[in-house]
PDB file of C-alpha atoms in Angstrom:
ATOM      1  CA  MET A   1      63.849 -41.258  90.795  1.00  0.00           C
ATOM      2  CA  SER A   2      64.722 -37.670  89.874  1.00  0.00           C
ATOM      3  CA  PRO A   3      67.444 -36.964  87.278  1.00  0.00           C
ATOM      4  CA  VAL A   4      69.557 -35.169  89.904  1.00  0.00           C
ATOM      5  CA  PHE A   5      69.317 -38.103  92.343  1.00  0.00           C
ATOM      6  CA  LYS A   6      70.131 -40.597  89.577  1.00  0.00           C
ATOM      7  CA  ARG A   7      73.121 -38.524  88.557  1.00  0.00           C
ATOM      8  CA  HIS A   8      74.428 -38.386  92.127  1.00  0.00           C
ATOM      9  CA  PHE A   9      73.747 -42.091  92.717  1.00  0.00           C
ATOM     10  CA  TRP A  10      75.641 -43.014  89.558  1.00  0.00           C
ATOM     11  CA  LEU A  11      78.493 -40.645  90.401  1.00  0.00           C
ATOM     12  CA  ALA A  12      78.894 -42.157  93.877  1.00  0.00           C
ATOM     13  CA  GLY A  13      79.262 -45.589  92.298  1.00  0.00           C
ATOM     14  CA  LEU A  14      81.803 -44.333  89.806  1.00  0.00           C
ATOM     15  CA  LEU A  15      83.798 -42.616  92.545  1.00  0.00           C
ATOM     16  CA  PHE A  16      83.915 -45.840  94.567  1.00  0.00           C
ATOM     17  CA  SER A  17      85.002 -47.777  91.489  1.00  0.00           C
ATOM     18  CA  SER A  18      87.648 -45.181  90.722  1.00  0.00           C
ATOM     19  CA  LEU A  19      89.070 -45.239  94.231  1.00  0.00           C
ATOM     20  CA  THR A  20      89.265 -49.027  94.330  1.00  0.00           C
ATOM     21  CA  SER A  21      90.564 -49.637  90.818  1.00  0.00           C
ATOM     22  CA  CYS A  22      92.665 -46.629  89.882  1.00  0.00           C
ATOM     23  CA  PHE A  23      95.476 -46.839  92.402  1.00  0.00           C
ATOM     24  CA  ALA A  24      97.424 -48.856  89.837  1.00  0.00           C
ATOM     25  CA  GLY A  25      97.844 -45.613  87.928  1.00  0.00           C
ATOM     26  CA  GLU A  26      99.972 -44.220  90.777  1.00  0.00           C
ATOM     27  CA  HIS A  27     102.567 -46.983  90.524  1.00  0.00           C
ATOM     28  CA  ALA A  28     105.808 -46.576  88.613  1.00  0.00           C
ATOM     29  CA  PRO A  29     105.171 -47.265  84.920  1.00  0.00           C
ATOM     30  CA  PRO A  30     106.535 -50.385  83.258  1.00  0.00           C
ATOM     31  CA  ASP A  31     109.659 -50.113  81.157  1.00  0.00           C
ATOM     32  CA  PHE A  32     107.758 -50.191  77.890  1.00  0.00           C
ATOM     33  CA  ALA A  33     110.950 -50.211  75.815  1.00  0.00           C
ATOM     34  CA  ALA A  34     112.045 -53.433  77.508  1.00  0.00           C
ATOM     35  CA  ILE A  35     108.887 -55.283  76.453  1.00  0.00           C
ATOM     36  CA  GLU A  36     109.824 -56.965  73.183  1.00  0.00           C
ATOM     37  CA  SER A  37     106.429 -58.400  72.280  1.00  0.00           C
ATOM     38  CA  VAL A  38     104.362 -55.760  70.475  1.00  0.00           C
ATOM     39  CA  GLN A  39     101.089 -57.133  71.826  1.00  0.00           C
ATOM     40  CA  ALA A  40     102.441 -57.382  75.376  1.00  0.00           C
ATOM     41  CA  ARG A  41     103.715 -53.806  75.160  1.00  0.00           C
ATOM     42  CA  LYS A  42     100.336 -52.564  73.962  1.00  0.00           C
ATOM     43  CA  THR A  43      98.545 -54.402  76.750  1.00  0.00           C
ATOM     44  CA  ALA A  44     100.909 -53.006  79.379  1.00  0.00           C
ATOM     45  CA  PHE A  45     100.523 -49.491  77.980  1.00  0.00           C
ATOM     46  CA  PHE A  46      96.728 -49.598  77.970  1.00  0.00           C
ATOM     47  CA  ASP A  47      96.504 -51.303  81.365  1.00  0.00           C
ATOM     48  CA  TYR A  48      98.717 -48.664  82.933  1.00  0.00           C
ATOM     49  CA  LEU A  49      97.092 -45.568  81.441  1.00  0.00           C
ATOM     50  CA  GLN A  50      93.422 -46.578  81.507  1.00  0.00           C
ATOM     51  CA  PRO A  51      93.035 -46.220  85.311  1.00  0.00           C
ATOM     52  CA  ILE A  52      94.761 -42.833  85.201  1.00  0.00           C
ATOM     53  CA  ALA A  53      92.401 -41.663  82.465  1.00  0.00           C
ATOM     54  CA  ALA A  54      89.393 -42.973  84.408  1.00  0.00           C
ATOM     55  CA  ARG A  55      90.415 -41.062  87.523  1.00  0.00           C
ATOM     56  CA  VAL A  56      90.942 -37.811  85.608  1.00  0.00           C
ATOM     57  CA  ASN A  57      87.545 -38.208  83.930  1.00  0.00           C
ATOM     58  CA  THR A  58      85.874 -38.985  87.250  1.00  0.00           C
ATOM     59  CA  SER A  59      87.193 -35.742  88.718  1.00  0.00           C
ATOM     60  CA  ILE A  60      85.774 -33.821  85.757  1.00  0.00           C
ATOM     61  CA  LEU A  61      82.407 -35.545  86.138  1.00  0.00           C
ATOM     62  CA  GLU A  62      82.254 -34.487  89.787  1.00  0.00           C
ATOM     63  CA  ASP A  63      82.573 -30.871  88.693  1.00  0.00           C
ATOM     64  CA  ARG A  64      80.135 -31.350  85.810  1.00  0.00           C
ATOM     65  CA  SER A  65      77.502 -32.911  88.049  1.00  0.00           C
ATOM     66  CA  ARG A  66      77.651 -30.027  90.511  1.00  0.00           C
ATOM     67  CA  LEU A  67      77.664 -27.510  87.666  1.00  0.00           C
ATOM     68  CA  LEU A  68      74.493 -29.076  86.265  1.00  0.00           C
ATOM     69  CA  ASP A  69      72.805 -28.844  89.657  1.00  0.00           C
ATOM     70  CA  ILE A  70      73.621 -25.138  89.731  1.00  0.00           C
ATOM     71  CA  ALA A  71      72.526 -24.575  86.129  1.00  0.00           C
ATOM     72  CA  GLU A  72      69.213 -26.372  86.719  1.00  0.00           C
ATOM     73  CA  SER A  73      68.416 -24.677  90.011  1.00  0.00           C
ATOM     74  CA  LYS A  74      65.420 -22.361  89.903  1.00  0.00           C
ATOM     75  CA  ASP A  75      66.534 -20.656  93.090  1.00  0.00           C
ATOM     76  CA  SER A  76      69.367 -18.193  93.502  1.00  0.00           C
ATOM     77  CA  ILE A  77      72.555 -20.019  94.366  1.00  0.00           C
ATOM     78  CA  GLY A  78      74.316 -19.626  97.701  1.00  0.00           C
ATOM     79  CA  TRP A  79      77.770 -18.218  98.281  1.00  0.00           C
ATOM     80  CA  TRP A  80      79.371 -21.692  98.392  1.00  0.00           C
ATOM     81  CA  ASP A  81      78.024 -22.620  94.966  1.00  0.00           C
ATOM     82  CA  ARG A  82      78.861 -19.154  93.670  1.00  0.00           C
ATOM     83  CA  ARG A  83      82.434 -19.623  94.848  1.00  0.00           C
ATOM     84  CA  PHE A  84      82.601 -23.026  93.143  1.00  0.00           C
ATOM     85  CA  LEU A  85      81.157 -21.605  89.914  1.00  0.00           C
ATOM     86  CA  ASN A  86      83.587 -18.689  89.816  1.00  0.00           C
ATOM     87  CA  ARG A  87      86.598 -20.907  90.426  1.00  0.00           C
ATOM     88  CA  LEU A  88      85.479 -23.440  87.821  1.00  0.00           C
ATOM     89  CA  ALA A  89      84.862 -20.694  85.264  1.00  0.00           C
ATOM     90  CA  GLU A  90      88.306 -19.247  85.923  1.00  0.00           C
ATOM     91  CA  ARG A  91      89.941 -22.655  85.512  1.00  0.00           C
ATOM     92  CA  TYR A  92      88.181 -23.199  82.177  1.00  0.00           C
ATOM     93  CA  ASP A  93      88.627 -19.594  81.012  1.00  0.00           C
ATOM     94  CA  VAL A  94      84.898 -18.848  80.715  1.00  0.00           C
ATOM     95  CA  ASP A  95      82.664 -16.074  82.044  1.00  0.00           C
ATOM     96  CA  PRO A  96      80.708 -17.516  85.031  1.00  0.00           C
ATOM     97  CA  SER A  97      77.437 -16.316  83.511  1.00  0.00           C
ATOM     98  CA  ASP A  98      78.037 -18.334  80.317  1.00  0.00           C
ATOM     99  CA  LYS A  99      76.985 -21.720  81.669  1.00  0.00           C
ATOM    100  CA  GLN A 100      76.428 -23.217  78.206  1.00  0.00           C
ATOM    101  CA  THR A 101      80.049 -22.689  77.204  1.00  0.00           C
ATOM    102  CA  LEU A 102      81.214 -23.847  80.617  1.00  0.00           C
ATOM    103  CA  LEU A 103      79.217 -27.086  80.323  1.00  0.00           C
ATOM    104  CA  ARG A 104      80.642 -27.566  76.842  1.00  0.00           C
ATOM    105  CA  ARG A 105      84.135 -27.458  78.330  1.00  0.00           C
ATOM    106  CA  VAL A 106      83.643 -29.293  81.626  1.00  0.00           C
ATOM    107  CA  ASP A 107      83.228 -32.768  80.176  1.00  0.00           C
ATOM    108  CA  VAL A 108      85.147 -36.002  79.796  1.00  0.00           C
ATOM    109  CA  LEU A 109      87.165 -37.250  76.854  1.00  0.00           C
ATOM    110  CA  PRO A 110      86.691 -40.821  75.631  1.00  0.00           C
ATOM    111  CA  VAL A 111      89.460 -43.007  77.007  1.00  0.00           C
ATOM    112  CA  SER A 112      89.841 -44.533  73.538  1.00  0.00           C
ATOM    113  CA  LEU A 113      90.884 -41.155  72.142  1.00  0.00           C
ATOM    114  CA  LEU A 114      93.272 -40.497  75.002  1.00  0.00           C
ATOM    115  CA  LEU A 115      94.960 -43.899  74.701  1.00  0.00           C
ATOM    116  CA  ALA A 116      95.337 -43.643  70.931  1.00  0.00           C
ATOM    117  CA  GLN A 117      96.908 -40.195  71.089  1.00  0.00           C
ATOM    118  CA  ALA A 118      99.185 -41.146  73.974  1.00  0.00           C
ATOM    119  CA  ALA A 119     100.413 -44.203  72.069  1.00  0.00           C
ATOM    120  CA  ASN A 120     100.893 -42.208  68.885  1.00  0.00           C
ATOM    121  CA  GLU A 121     102.627 -39.211  70.439  1.00  0.00           C
ATOM    122  CA  SER A 122     104.882 -41.156  72.836  1.00  0.00           C
ATOM    123  CA  ASN A 123     105.703 -44.163  70.632  1.00  0.00           C
ATOM    124  CA  TRP A 124     103.961 -46.430  73.125  1.00  0.00           C
ATOM    125  CA  GLY A 125     105.685 -44.807  76.095  1.00  0.00           C
ATOM    126  CA  ARG A 126     109.184 -45.267  74.659  1.00  0.00           C
ATOM    127  CA  SER A 127     109.999 -41.753  73.436  1.00  0.00           C
ATOM    128  CA  ARG A 128     112.626 -39.618  75.142  1.00  0.00           C
ATOM    129  CA  PHE A 129     109.924 -37.153  76.147  1.00  0.00           C
ATOM    130  CA  ALA A 130     107.861 -39.903  77.793  1.00  0.00           C
ATOM    131  CA  THR A 131     110.672 -41.681  79.623  1.00  0.00           C
ATOM    132  CA  GLN A 132     112.501 -38.555  80.790  1.00  0.00           C
ATOM    133  CA  GLY A 133     109.756 -35.944  80.966  1.00  0.00           C
ATOM    134  CA  LYS A 134     106.565 -37.983  81.537  1.00  0.00           C
ATOM    135  CA  ALA A 135     105.238 -36.258  78.404  1.00  0.00           C
ATOM    136  CA  LEU A 136     102.740 -38.475  76.606  1.00  0.00           C
ATOM    137  CA  PHE A 137     101.060 -36.042  74.223  1.00  0.00           C
ATOM    138  CA  GLY A 138     103.775 -33.833  72.755  1.00  0.00           C
ATOM    139  CA  GLN A 139     102.339 -30.629  74.197  1.00  0.00           C
ATOM    140  CA  TRP A 140     104.389 -27.540  73.474  1.00  0.00           C
ATOM    141  CA  CYS A 141     105.317 -24.821  75.952  1.00  0.00           C
ATOM    142  CA  PHE A 142     107.201 -21.585  75.368  1.00  0.00           C
ATOM    143  CA  THR A 143     108.825 -20.623  78.675  1.00  0.00           C
ATOM    144  CA  PRO A 144     112.539 -21.495  78.744  1.00  0.00           C
ATOM    145  CA  GLY A 145     113.045 -24.584  80.899  1.00  0.00           C
ATOM    146  CA  CYS A 146     109.374 -25.606  80.852  1.00  0.00           C
ATOM    147  CA  GLY A 147     110.201 -28.855  79.098  1.00  0.00           C
ATOM    148  CA  MET A 148     112.640 -30.602  76.791  1.00  0.00           C
ATOM    149  CA  VAL A 149     114.090 -29.177  73.603  1.00  0.00           C
ATOM    150  CA  PRO A 150     113.273 -31.396  70.598  1.00  0.00           C
ATOM    151  CA  LYS A 151     116.194 -32.574  68.530  1.00  0.00           C
ATOM    152  CA  GLY A 152     116.224 -30.801  65.206  1.00  0.00           C
ATOM    153  CA  ARG A 153     114.191 -27.838  66.424  1.00  0.00           C
ATOM    154  CA  PRO A 154     114.470 -25.153  63.717  1.00  0.00           C
ATOM    155  CA  ALA A 155     116.779 -22.242  64.417  1.00  0.00           C
ATOM    156  CA  GLY A 156     114.977 -19.287  65.928  1.00  0.00           C
ATOM    157  CA  GLN A 157     112.190 -21.420  67.418  1.00  0.00           C
ATOM    158  CA  THR A 158     111.727 -21.365  71.199  1.00  0.00           C
ATOM    159  CA  TYR A 159     109.145 -24.068  71.861  1.00  0.00           C
ATOM    160  CA  GLU A 160     109.863 -27.043  74.094  1.00  0.00           C
ATOM    161  CA  VAL A 161     107.940 -30.246  74.760  1.00  0.00           C
ATOM    162  CA  ARG A 162     106.365 -29.713  78.157  1.00  0.00           C
ATOM    163  CA  SER A 163     107.589 -31.991  80.955  1.00  0.00           C
ATOM    164  CA  PHE A 164     105.604 -33.318  83.916  1.00  0.00           C
ATOM    165  CA  SER A 165     106.250 -34.874  87.303  1.00  0.00           C
ATOM    166  CA  THR A 166     103.864 -37.784  86.690  1.00  0.00           C
ATOM    167  CA  TYR A 167     101.954 -39.363  83.836  1.00  0.00           C
ATOM    168  CA  ARG A 168      98.756 -38.324  85.573  1.00  0.00           C
ATOM    169  CA  ASP A 169      99.829 -34.677  85.346  1.00  0.00           C
ATOM    170  CA  SER A 170     100.458 -35.216  81.641  1.00  0.00           C
ATOM    171  CA  VAL A 171      96.977 -36.702  81.170  1.00  0.00           C
ATOM    172  CA  LYS A 172      95.331 -33.870  83.121  1.00  0.00           C
ATOM    173  CA  ALA A 173      97.114 -31.228  81.045  1.00  0.00           C
ATOM    174  CA  TYR A 174      96.154 -32.967  77.797  1.00  0.00           C
ATOM    175  CA  VAL A 175      92.472 -33.191  78.749  1.00  0.00           C
ATOM    176  CA  HIS A 176      92.440 -29.563  79.878  1.00  0.00           C
ATOM    177  CA  ASN A 177      94.091 -28.525  76.630  1.00  0.00           C
ATOM    178  CA  LEU A 178      91.380 -30.168  74.517  1.00  0.00           C
ATOM    179  CA  ASN A 179      88.665 -28.812  76.809  1.00  0.00           C
ATOM    180  CA  THR A 180      89.824 -25.197  76.639  1.00  0.00           C
ATOM    181  CA  GLY A 181      92.040 -24.626  73.597  1.00  0.00           C
ATOM    182  CA  ASP A 182      90.620 -22.563  70.738  1.00  0.00           C
ATOM    183  CA  ALA A 183      92.044 -25.098  68.276  1.00  0.00           C
ATOM    184  CA  TYR A 184      89.699 -27.800  69.613  1.00  0.00           C
ATOM    185  CA  ARG A 185      86.401 -25.931  69.612  1.00  0.00           C
ATOM    186  CA  GLU A 186      85.113 -28.273  66.891  1.00  0.00           C
ATOM    187  CA  LEU A 187      85.871 -31.301  69.072  1.00  0.00           C
ATOM    188  CA  ARG A 188      83.839 -29.809  71.912  1.00  0.00           C
ATOM    189  CA  LEU A 189      80.928 -29.037  69.590  1.00  0.00           C
ATOM    190  CA  ILE A 190      80.933 -32.628  68.310  1.00  0.00           C
ATOM    191  CA  ARG A 191      80.885 -33.894  71.895  1.00  0.00           C
ATOM    192  CA  GLU A 192      78.024 -31.564  72.800  1.00  0.00           C
ATOM    193  CA  GLN A 193      75.944 -32.807  69.870  1.00  0.00           C
ATOM    194  CA  GLU A 194      76.565 -36.417  70.883  1.00  0.00           C
ATOM    195  CA  ARG A 195      75.335 -35.601  74.375  1.00  0.00           C
ATOM    196  CA  LYS A 196      72.144 -34.113  72.960  1.00  0.00           C
ATOM    197  CA  ARG A 197      71.515 -37.304  70.988  1.00  0.00           C
ATOM    198  CA  LEU A 198      71.691 -39.331  74.219  1.00  0.00           C
ATOM    199  CA  SER A 199      74.848 -40.928  72.940  1.00  0.00           C
ATOM    200  CA  SER A 200      78.176 -41.515  74.638  1.00  0.00           C
ATOM    201  CA  PRO A 201      80.814 -39.523  72.748  1.00  0.00           C
ATOM    202  CA  GLU A 202      83.056 -41.902  70.834  1.00  0.00           C
ATOM    203  CA  GLY A 203      86.769 -41.394  70.416  1.00  0.00           C
ATOM    204  CA  ALA A 204      86.774 -41.958  66.659  1.00  0.00           C
ATOM    205  CA  GLU A 205      84.078 -39.307  66.228  1.00  0.00           C
ATOM    206  CA  LEU A 206      85.747 -36.738  68.458  1.00  0.00           C
ATOM    207  CA  ALA A 207      89.022 -37.297  66.605  1.00  0.00           C
ATOM    208  CA  GLU A 208      87.465 -35.302  63.758  1.00  0.00           C
ATOM    209  CA  GLY A 209      88.057 -32.260  65.958  1.00  0.00           C
ATOM    210  CA  LEU A 210      91.828 -32.843  66.112  1.00  0.00           C
ATOM    211  CA  ILE A 211      92.577 -31.398  62.693  1.00  0.00           C
ATOM    212  CA  ARG A 212      94.792 -28.722  64.286  1.00  0.00           C
ATOM    213  CA  TYR A 213      96.514 -30.974  66.828  1.00  0.00           C
ATOM    214  CA  SER A 214      99.216 -31.890  64.338  1.00  0.00           C
ATOM    215  CA  THR A 215     100.716 -30.231  61.289  1.00  0.00           C
ATOM    216  CA  ARG A 216      99.759 -33.445  59.484  1.00  0.00           C
ATOM    217  CA  GLY A 217      96.119 -32.392  59.688  1.00  0.00           C
ATOM    218  CA  GLU A 218      93.656 -34.859  58.179  1.00  0.00           C
ATOM    219  CA  GLU A 219      96.318 -37.557  57.879  1.00  0.00           C
ATOM    220  CA  TYR A 220      96.845 -37.383  61.648  1.00  0.00           C
ATOM    221  CA  VAL A 221      93.097 -37.589  62.320  1.00  0.00           C
ATOM    222  CA  LYS A 222      92.764 -40.701  60.171  1.00  0.00           C
ATOM    223  CA  GLU A 223      95.762 -42.303  61.881  1.00  0.00           C
ATOM    224  CA  ILE A 224      94.256 -41.763  65.342  1.00  0.00           C
ATOM    225  CA  GLN A 225      90.912 -43.148  64.178  1.00  0.00           C
ATOM    226  CA  SER A 226      92.666 -46.172  62.687  1.00  0.00           C
ATOM    227  CA  MET A 227      94.510 -46.822  65.960  1.00  0.00           C
ATOM    228  CA  ILE A 228      91.240 -46.669  67.908  1.00  0.00           C
ATOM    229  CA  ARG A 229      89.536 -49.146  65.598  1.00  0.00           C
ATOM    230  CA  PHE A 230      92.461 -51.526  65.076  1.00  0.00           C
ATOM    231  CA  ASN A 231      93.121 -51.821  68.825  1.00  0.00           C
ATOM    232  CA  LYS A 232      89.386 -51.855  69.681  1.00  0.00           C
ATOM    233  CA  LEU A 233      89.959 -49.050  72.165  1.00  0.00           C
ATOM    234  CA  ASP A 234      86.274 -48.192  72.388  1.00  0.00           C
ATOM    235  CA  ARG A 235      86.036 -51.038  74.910  1.00  0.00           C
ATOM    236  CA  PHE A 236      87.553 -48.625  77.443  1.00  0.00           C
ATOM    237  CA  ASP A 237      84.999 -45.862  76.927  1.00  0.00           C
ATOM    238  CA  ASP A 238      82.253 -47.152  79.227  1.00  0.00           C
ATOM    239  CA  VAL A 239      84.188 -46.095  82.329  1.00  0.00           C
ATOM    240  CA  ALA A 240      84.547 -42.539  81.112  1.00  0.00           C
ATOM    241  CA  SER A 241      81.207 -41.942  79.426  1.00  0.00           C
ATOM    242  CA  ALA A 242      78.717 -44.161  81.245  1.00  0.00           C
ATOM    243  CA  CYS A 243      77.116 -40.964  82.477  1.00  0.00           C
ATOM    244  CA  SER A 244      75.365 -40.545  79.142  1.00  0.00           C
ATOM    245  CA  HIS A 245      73.636 -43.927  79.117  1.00  0.00           C
ATOM    246  CA  THR A 246      69.918 -43.515  78.535  1.00  0.00           C
ATOM    247  CA  GLU A 247      68.935 -44.808  81.971  1.00  0.00           C
ATOM    248  CA  MET A 248      70.916 -41.939  83.493  1.00  0.00           C
ATOM    249  CA  ASP A 249      70.432 -38.223  83.139  1.00  0.00           C
ATOM    250  CA  HIS A 250      71.942 -37.834  79.666  1.00  0.00           C
ATOM    251  CA  ARG A 251      73.346 -34.396  80.429  1.00  0.00           C
ATOM    252  CA  CYS A 252      75.559 -35.479  83.331  1.00  0.00           C
TER     253      CYS A 252
END
């Protein structure tokens, strides 16, 4: 079986799984603040966000699979693929001819990393930004009215915490931020190296590339890694990164 066929066969299975299991992510979220048991709150938080993360990652893998087909093709690509490539490159802020950088950006994030950061940044879905603005990751924006003004924002500062219509929109924006932001180039390089070693990128490893996500720097990185390990969040990573299993084309 050719690598391209294996990649497409695997992707079809993942798409079917995503469509049948991820609709829960479209439902209204639980009232996390009303759940008194810490363990029950954690379970509800992970159970709600994991399908959303899986769906976002699946969409990225669709694009990555097609991009790999184009990159591997020995023939000149047709106008339809050229159109796809140009649009994808524009979305990821890359020159269409720079396929290596584009492949470095069009890739999934381990669900373990996403869940740990969402829990950390939103206080397990209970923060004002999460409940009122569907903001799970504390992303800043600088256009007046783009989000919510943090309490205690220093005088003269204009940033707001970006608001979203749905939690899925928040997850998509977070993933795109890590996949394109200059501050997270190291994270993308770590992920690329893990791909080359036929290994599924792990959340705790990629967290090393978050040194600039928070003003707390290394302390923040260690806290995210601790949350991943303590809550055994790597158990969620198979859905997002199964593409790199050795029986599949490791580059997909």
